[in-house]
PDB file of C-alpha atoms in Angstrom:
ATOM      1  CA  MET C1395     -17.099  43.442 -33.953  1.00 82.00           C
ATOM      2  CA  LEU C1396     -20.026  41.545 -35.596  1.00 93.00           C
ATOM      3  CA  LEU C1397     -18.973  38.496 -32.940  1.00 96.00           C
ATOM      4  CA  LEU C1398     -20.015  40.811 -30.193  1.00 98.00           C
ATOM      5  CA  TYR C1399     -23.385  41.788 -31.660  1.00 97.00           C
ATOM      6  CA  GLN C1400     -23.650  37.806 -32.378  1.00 97.00           C
ATOM      7  CA  GLN C1401     -22.710  37.364 -28.318  1.00 98.00           C
ATOM      8  CA  HIS C1402     -25.220  40.120 -27.526  1.00 98.00           C
ATOM      9  CA  ASN C1403     -27.962  38.555 -29.412  1.00 98.00           C
ATOM     10  CA  GLU C1404     -27.477  34.730 -28.016  1.00 98.00           C
ATOM     11  CA  TRP C1405     -27.388  36.521 -24.641  1.00 98.00           C
ATOM     12  CA  HIS C1406     -29.812  39.294 -25.026  1.00 97.00           C
ATOM     13  CA  GLY C1407     -32.494  39.320 -21.703  1.00 92.00           C
ATOM     14  CA  THR C1408     -30.540  37.200 -19.631  1.00 98.00           C
ATOM     15  CA  PRO C1409     -31.280  38.633 -16.353  1.00 98.00           C
ATOM     16  CA  TYR C1410     -28.548  39.880 -13.752  1.00 98.00           C
ATOM     17  CA  ARG C1411     -27.659  37.322 -10.919  1.00 98.00           C
ATOM     18  CA  MET C1412     -24.774  38.643  -8.506  1.00 96.00           C
ATOM     19  CA  GLY C1413     -22.403  35.259  -8.620  1.00 97.00           C
ATOM     20  CA  GLY C1414     -24.070  34.069 -11.892  1.00 98.00           C
ATOM     21  CA  ILE C1415     -22.529  32.404 -14.281  1.00 97.00           C
ATOM     22  CA  SER C1416     -25.106  30.965 -16.789  1.00 97.00           C
ATOM     23  CA  ARG C1417     -28.160  31.874 -18.952  1.00 96.00           C
ATOM     24  CA  SER C1418     -30.178  31.427 -16.336  1.00 98.00           C
ATOM     25  CA  GLY C1419     -28.534  34.415 -14.630  1.00 98.00           C
ATOM     26  CA  ILE C1420     -25.147  36.047 -14.797  1.00 99.00           C
ATOM     27  CA  ASP C1421     -23.061  38.805 -13.700  1.00 98.00           C
ATOM     28  CA  CYS C1422     -21.100  41.341 -15.445  1.00 98.00           C
ATOM     29  CA  SER C1423     -17.766  40.244 -14.949  1.00 98.00           C
ATOM     30  CA  ALA C1424     -18.793  37.326 -15.402  1.00 99.00           C
ATOM     31  CA  PHE C1425     -20.187  38.172 -19.245  1.00 99.00           C
ATOM     32  CA  VAL C1426     -17.193  40.028 -20.217  1.00 98.00           C
ATOM     33  CA  GLN C1427     -15.237  36.755 -18.939  1.00 98.00           C
ATOM     34  CA  VAL C1428     -17.494  34.059 -20.579  1.00 98.00           C
ATOM     35  CA  THR C1429     -17.601  36.376 -23.880  1.00 98.00           C
ATOM     36  CA  PHE C1430     -13.491  37.011 -24.127  1.00 98.00           C
ATOM     37  CA  ARG C1431     -13.032  33.064 -23.395  1.00 97.00           C
ATOM     38  CA  ASP C1432     -15.571  32.092 -26.114  1.00 97.00           C
ATOM     39  CA  LEU C1433     -15.220  34.784 -28.616  1.00 97.00           C
ATOM     40  CA  PHE C1434     -10.991  35.659 -28.774  1.00 95.00           C
ATOM     41  CA  GLY C1435      -9.769  32.795 -26.647  1.00 96.00           C
ATOM     42  CA  ILE C1436      -8.719  35.013 -23.617  1.00 96.00           C
ATOM     43  CA  ASP C1437      -9.043  34.161 -20.404  1.00 97.00           C
ATOM     44  CA  LEU C1438      -9.723  36.719 -18.197  1.00 98.00           C
ATOM     45  CA  PRO C1439     -10.206  37.062 -14.361  1.00 97.00           C
ATOM     46  CA  ARG C1440     -13.556  36.833 -12.781  1.00 97.00           C
ATOM     47  CA  SER C1441     -13.886  39.452 -10.524  1.00 96.00           C
ATOM     48  CA  THR C1442     -14.157  42.787 -12.227  1.00 95.00           C
ATOM     49  CA  ASP C1443     -11.518  44.418 -10.256  1.00 92.00           C
ATOM     50  CA  GLN C1444      -8.961  42.099 -11.308  1.00 95.00           C
ATOM     51  CA  GLN C1445     -10.035  42.527 -15.047  1.00 96.00           C
ATOM     52  CA  PHE C1446      -8.951  45.990 -14.705  1.00 94.00           C
ATOM     53  CA  ARG C1447      -5.326  45.093 -13.974  1.00 94.00           C
ATOM     54  CA  THR C1448      -5.416  42.373 -16.351  1.00 94.00           C
ATOM     55  CA  GLY C1449      -4.914  45.206 -19.531  1.00 89.00           C
ATOM     56  CA  ARG C1450      -3.311  48.591 -20.653  1.00 96.00           C
ATOM     57  CA  LYS C1451      -5.350  51.586 -19.430  1.00 96.00           C
ATOM     58  CA  ILE C1452      -6.716  53.534 -22.664  1.00 97.00           C
ATOM     59  CA  THR C1453      -7.998  57.335 -22.694  1.00 96.00           C
ATOM     60  CA  ARG C1454     -12.054  57.186 -23.956  1.00 95.00           C
ATOM     61  CA  ALA C1455     -10.496  58.711 -27.233  1.00 96.00           C
ATOM     62  CA  GLU C1456      -8.873  55.345 -27.728  1.00 97.00           C
ATOM     63  CA  LEU C1457     -11.363  53.168 -27.435  1.00 98.00           C
ATOM     64  CA  ARG C1458     -12.180  50.332 -30.122  1.00 97.00           C
ATOM     65  CA  SER C1459     -14.193  47.451 -30.514  1.00 97.00           C
ATOM     66  CA  GLY C1460     -13.720  44.871 -28.252  1.00 98.00           C
ATOM     67  CA  ASP C1461     -11.916  46.938 -24.984  1.00 98.00           C
ATOM     68  CA  LEU C1462     -13.170  47.510 -21.718  1.00 98.00           C
ATOM     69  CA  VAL C1463     -15.293  49.947 -20.095  1.00 98.00           C
ATOM     70  CA  PHE C1464     -15.388  50.168 -16.393  1.00 97.00           C
ATOM     71  CA  PHE C1465     -17.720  52.401 -13.804  1.00 97.00           C
ATOM     72  CA  ARG C1466     -17.748  53.379 -10.559  1.00 88.00           C
ATOM     73  CA  ASN C1467     -14.315  52.789  -9.296  1.00 63.00           C
ATOM     74  CA  GLY C1468     -14.179  49.211 -11.036  1.00 65.00           C
ATOM     75  CA  ARG C1469     -17.648  48.209  -9.764  1.00 89.00           C
ATOM     76  CA  HIS C1470     -19.235  47.561 -13.194  1.00 97.00           C
ATOM     77  CA  VAL C1471     -17.804  46.725 -16.691  1.00 98.00           C
ATOM     78  CA  GLY C1472     -18.667  46.510 -19.927  1.00 98.00           C
ATOM     79  CA  ILE C1473     -17.038  45.345 -23.806  1.00 99.00           C
ATOM     80  CA  TYR C1474     -16.825  48.893 -26.558  1.00 99.00           C
ATOM     81  CA  LEU C1475     -18.477  47.692 -29.209  1.00 98.00           C
ATOM     82  CA  GLU C1476     -18.613  50.976 -31.353  1.00 97.00           C
ATOM     83  CA  GLY C1477     -20.214  54.516 -31.849  1.00 97.00           C
ATOM     84  CA  HIS C1478     -20.343  54.850 -28.043  1.00 98.00           C
ATOM     85  CA  LYS C1479     -22.040  51.762 -27.385  1.00 99.00           C
ATOM     86  CA  PHE C1480     -21.019  49.034 -25.392  1.00 99.00           C
ATOM     87  CA  LEU C1481     -22.255  45.353 -24.316  1.00 99.00           C
ATOM     88  CA  HIS C1482     -22.789  44.270 -20.417  1.00 98.00           C
ATOM     89  CA  ALA C1483     -24.823  42.561 -18.333  1.00 98.00           C
ATOM     90  CA  SER C1484     -27.398  45.738 -16.565  1.00 96.00           C
ATOM     91  CA  THR C1485     -27.867  45.297 -13.203  1.00 93.00           C
ATOM     92  CA  THR C1486     -31.746  46.079 -13.454  1.00 94.00           C
ATOM     93  CA  ARG C1487     -32.319  44.782 -17.307  1.00 96.00           C
ATOM     94  CA  GLY C1488     -29.574  41.733 -17.902  1.00 97.00           C
ATOM     95  CA  VAL C1489     -27.811  41.427 -21.058  1.00 99.00           C
ATOM     96  CA  MET C1490     -28.020  44.152 -23.309  1.00 98.00           C
ATOM     97  CA  ILE C1491     -26.324  47.332 -25.474  1.00 98.00           C
ATOM     98  CA  SER C1492     -26.079  50.632 -23.585  1.00 98.00           C
ATOM     99  CA  SER C1493     -24.567  54.175 -24.784  1.00 98.00           C
ATOM    100  CA  LEU C1494     -22.032  55.508 -23.548  1.00 98.00           C
ATOM    101  CA  LYS C1495     -23.762  58.927 -24.242  1.00 98.00           C
ATOM    102  CA  ASN C1496     -26.426  58.101 -21.900  1.00 97.00           C
ATOM    103  CA  THR C1497     -26.163  60.514 -19.038  1.00 96.00           C
ATOM    104  CA  TYR C1498     -26.226  57.875 -16.143  1.00 94.00           C
ATOM    105  CA  TRP C1499     -22.734  55.816 -18.054  1.00 96.00           C
ATOM    106  CA  SER C1500     -21.501  59.256 -18.977  1.00 95.00           C
ATOM    107  CA  ARG C1501     -21.845  60.359 -15.424  1.00 95.00           C
ATOM    108  CA  HIS C1502     -20.417  56.784 -13.791  1.00 96.00           C
ATOM    109  CA  PHE C1503     -17.702  56.186 -16.878  1.00 97.00           C
ATOM    110  CA  TRP C1504     -14.273  55.497 -14.930  1.00 96.00           C
ATOM    111  CA  GLN C1505     -12.026  54.140 -16.858  1.00 95.00           C
ATOM    112  CA  ALA C1506     -11.264  52.068 -20.171  1.00 97.00           C
ATOM    113  CA  VAL C1507      -8.562  48.933 -20.726  1.00 97.00           C
ATOM    114  CA  SER C1508      -7.647  47.069 -23.785  1.00 97.00           C
ATOM    115  CA  VAL C1509      -6.071  43.592 -23.237  1.00 93.00           C
ATOM    116  CA  LYS C1510      -6.963  42.495 -27.101  1.00 77.00           C
ATOM    117  CA  ARG C1511      -4.033  44.792 -28.823  1.00 60.00           C
TER     118      ARG C1511
END
């Protein structure tokens, strides 16, 4: 999990850019793809819907650090940290940490997937 916080520190503030794959701008699925490749040596597909199909569906209660969290029918993805927090590339604020307890994210939570276990 420490690696995920380090990844946040390195990428924090990088703006969101649809289709972006670099520090000048990155979208949510590219950020997940880059993070899993760089930190865990896991090659995930590029798109959110393909990433969803890669892992094993889990319940919200089963979430562990490194699991993927999906929102609004698979259109947004982040990486679960701990304590209801997740790391993602937000469309409005770029790479950041958010809380699943936040009203918006709680209401739009869709599914969780484990790809590391």
